[in-house]
Amino acid sequence: MTSTDDTLFGSSGRHPVDEPTHGGNGHATAPDDDGDALAPGTVRFMEDPLHYGIEHGPWPDDVPHGQNDMHWRYEDDPKGARRAEMRIAACWSLMLIGGLGLAICYATGGQAQIEGACLGIGFAGLGAGLVLWARDLLPGHDVIGSRGGLTHASSEEDRRRMVQSLGRGLEPMARRPFLFKFLGAVGGVFGVALLFPLASLGPRVNGQLGRTSWYPGARAVTEDGQPVKPSDILVNGVATVFPANTGNPSSPANAQDSTILINLGPASSGFEIGKGRQDWYVGALGSNTCIVAFSKICTHAGCPVSLYDVQSHQLVCPCHQSTFDVLQDCKPVFGPAPRNLPQLPLSVDAEGYIIARHDYYEPVGPGYWNRPSAVKQP
Amino acid sequence: MSTTQERLADQRRRQKVKSAQDYIDDRFGSSSFLRSAMDKIFPDHWSFMIGEVAMYCFVVLLITGTYLALFYVPSDQMVVYHGSYAPLDGQTMSKAYESVINISFNVRAGLVMRQVHHWAAVVFMAAIAFHMCRIFFTGAFRKPREVNWTIGLTLLTIVMLEGFSGYSLPDDLLSGTGLRVVYSIVESIPILGRRLAFEIWGGPFPGTELLNRLFVIHEFLFPAAITGLLGAHLAILWRQKHTDFPGPGKTETNIVGSRFWPQYMLKALAMFALTTAVLCLLGGLFQINPIWIYGPYTPYTVSAGSQPDWYVGWLDGSLRLFPHWEFRSFGYEIPNPFFPGILIPGILFTLMYAWPFIDAKIYNDHVPHNLLDRPRDKPFRTAVGVAALSFFFVTTLASASDLLGNNLHISYQRIIEILQYAVFLLPLLSGYIAYRTCLSLQRTGIHPIQKPVGGIIVRTTDGAYHTLGEDHGDHAADDLVHNGNGHGDGNGHGNGHGHGADEDVVAEGSDGELVD
């Protein structure tokens, strides 16, 4: 690159190593500075093993002289070379088998296992053949070269010049501090404006935090839309329900609504009723019908709490094993869930179907920064 | 030796090469660059192949992914399935799920492509993780390669997100559950979380926009980012050259191995073919992610035994192990998933990004290195790495706590409690064991760089000299580090310095035979 380099290695400047490098502790030489004394038009191709330009410049002590990188494994053994050739061909013939197999399999209707096996065989044959080709018949291994220095760090001179070039623009710029500040201010405003389109991505977080679609008098219906009578749920039975007439339970708008109905049965004599929740269950405590309803959305990470252990009357979330004791107002008794599952106040309508008295009084699901502790009712 | 015919053929070949070269060089002046590129030397060590395996997985992913994208429908519009897979007949599902079912059962070769794609993703992450371990434990991240470490780590992060986004595209029950958890994690970020979740999902979970957006992210943004970063990763590698393990004949300023052309190039192609072969066999013969068994996603159902792909397991496990803490004051709260889902991974990744700089501080080592450390020679670093791996191991195990409980007939509560202790104790214990192991290995093994090199000359009692052995190695690396210069004086007669050469055994420098 520079004439400095040439003086180090002599005018022909050939780095003594195989790998032309791009600078290195000031001992750099130029890649385009190759001093091969070949007449123009001479093709250097499979002629001489590289000799690393012994005639030029200092030789790195850690690069041995006279390496022959044209050597290959069966160089002196024509029979061995022929055998190697056959081995490689044998490997590659697997490609033929794999390819034909794949084609036939595909044409006759396709079958994933056979397709995968054929592809695998073909690629394996290709790869194995290439490895053998390189190993047995091609030169270029066990070569020692120089890295051209410990790092590719440029010389101090180069660094100084680079800073000089940079300064050509920077210094006159720095003499106009007003322009800098002005650009910063205007650019800031413009930049913020450029971010505005991002807001189209999502709707505004609405004001009614924590509301669900449950409303006073909403019938609890299963995912097929069937309303539920208390007698439909056997002792220790559970059912997942949604508010009636609010659309498809699978639709995004209703994802917060899923509620689990549990018939505690006789075990309900031990049910600890929360403050002000005396009439939130359906049936009678200790009888064969005592149905309570809790949000099915885990207060930890929002998975549906869908496993009910009838022995211990616990609800378990299959995602992270948060465990809620139904008899204790769905208090988390194990796992990472930090809060009770909110309870839905229940009642029975004139036709005997289970209805909600009201929406949840607490927000359902996992926490977030400004989660209200109680839901503001409209 | 050669016949006239062979000579003529040789001549003709040269002519052809020459005219091709002339055509290109007249336009691009590329000969000198190509020459240096073809002559470039790559060290031969199997562990340097792991990163390559990762790269080839990426290529396979691009090819199979493009194929799959031609059939996938990124739509959450609900349809009733009446296709060829009878068990799902009549079920309501999203168009996205239906399209993946069709890829699996109706598109010829679709299933094998899908499974190869999924296996390639799993192996891709594994190769990246192993590659990173190799870099870490051998100190390959040290100066001058710190920047490439950070690029590599960014690649790891993006590939992880890319994997997760692809895993979520089929909109099946398992991946939908994963997305529900991720939504909660995003939502848990203080102040911004809910806003951010709304922006990404287009509203409260499950949102209306996510599949569209995941499609763009998975098919375009992340692959473009990976391609760009991988390009930078390789360009820097090319410029700085590979590190190498110390050994006879290896110094900080030389490089021992195979030429790029033809050795390395063919072997690299072979590695590509063999990686593809393994992925095809896996994809054909080993079922992965059978979404038709999981069923379509609905927000109110989930199955027990919900485990994510292995590289996300540690996050899921952290969520399971973290205690039920949640902080609330003045009407604002920091929810539970924030700590194991954002804070702990954030701290870990910050430490990983900072490690080259921490390492340089610890060992007060600010000089460039091309020769690798043996793990035993840096016991503290090795201990930190082993501790980090065992943390990863315990949290991954925790993500299968329910399965473990079932299979070991222990209640899941006990399993989680045991793992809650283990997540602290096992890293400490394994780190300590690794540390002690390194120290005792140091005492027993001889460092390859300290093996005597050059001919060893022994003087017998009667005054005669014998040469004991000869090799071209030298162990001058130590000197080179301090010289910072490959052409320094220290080369070639290194042995005998400071490792207890006996009075009677002197080493012969290799200078005499090397310098003409």
mmCIF file of C-alpha atoms in Angstrom, chain B residues 51-64 116-117 119-125 127 272 275-276 279:
data_model
loop_
_atom_site.group_PDB
_atom_site.id
_atom_site.type_symbol
_atom_site.label_atom_id
_atom_site.label_comp_id
_atom_site.label_asym_id
_atom_site.label_seq_id
_atom_site.Cartn_x
_atom_site.Cartn_y
_atom_site.Cartn_z
ATOM 1 C CA GLY B 51 -19.679 -22.563 14.164
ATOM 2 C CA GLU B 52 -19.717 -23.762 10.577
ATOM 3 C CA VAL B 53 -22.406 -26.302 11.371
ATOM 4 C CA ALA B 54 -24.476 -23.407 12.710
ATOM 5 C CA MET B 55 -23.968 -21.485 9.475
ATOM 6 C CA TYR B 56 -24.995 -24.453 7.336
ATOM 7 C CA CYS B 57 -28.087 -24.942 9.474
ATOM 8 C CA PHE B 58 -28.956 -21.350 8.646
ATOM 9 C CA VAL B 59 -28.625 -22.046 4.935
ATOM 10 C CA VAL B 60 -30.859 -25.111 5.270
ATOM 11 C CA LEU B 61 -33.325 -22.973 7.229
ATOM 12 C CA LEU B 62 -33.391 -20.351 4.492
ATOM 13 C CA ILE B 63 -34.067 -22.926 1.797
ATOM 14 C CA THR B 64 -36.699 -24.953 3.653
ATOM 15 C CA VAL B 116 -36.234 -30.541 8.451
ATOM 16 C CA HIS B 117 -36.902 -26.851 9.060
ATOM 17 C CA TRP B 119 -34.878 -29.790 13.299
ATOM 18 C CA ALA B 120 -32.523 -27.348 11.608
ATOM 19 C CA ALA B 121 -33.696 -24.623 13.993
ATOM 20 C CA VAL B 122 -33.116 -26.835 17.000
ATOM 21 C CA VAL B 123 -29.682 -27.926 15.781
ATOM 22 C CA PHE B 124 -28.840 -24.339 14.768
ATOM 23 C CA MET B 125 -29.325 -23.150 18.340
ATOM 24 C CA ALA B 127 -24.493 -25.458 17.339
ATOM 25 C CA PHE B 272 -22.455 -28.388 4.456
ATOM 26 C CA THR B 275 -24.941 -31.219 8.048
ATOM 27 C CA THR B 276 -27.766 -31.202 5.529
ATOM 28 C CA LEU B 279 -30.882 -32.644 9.198
#
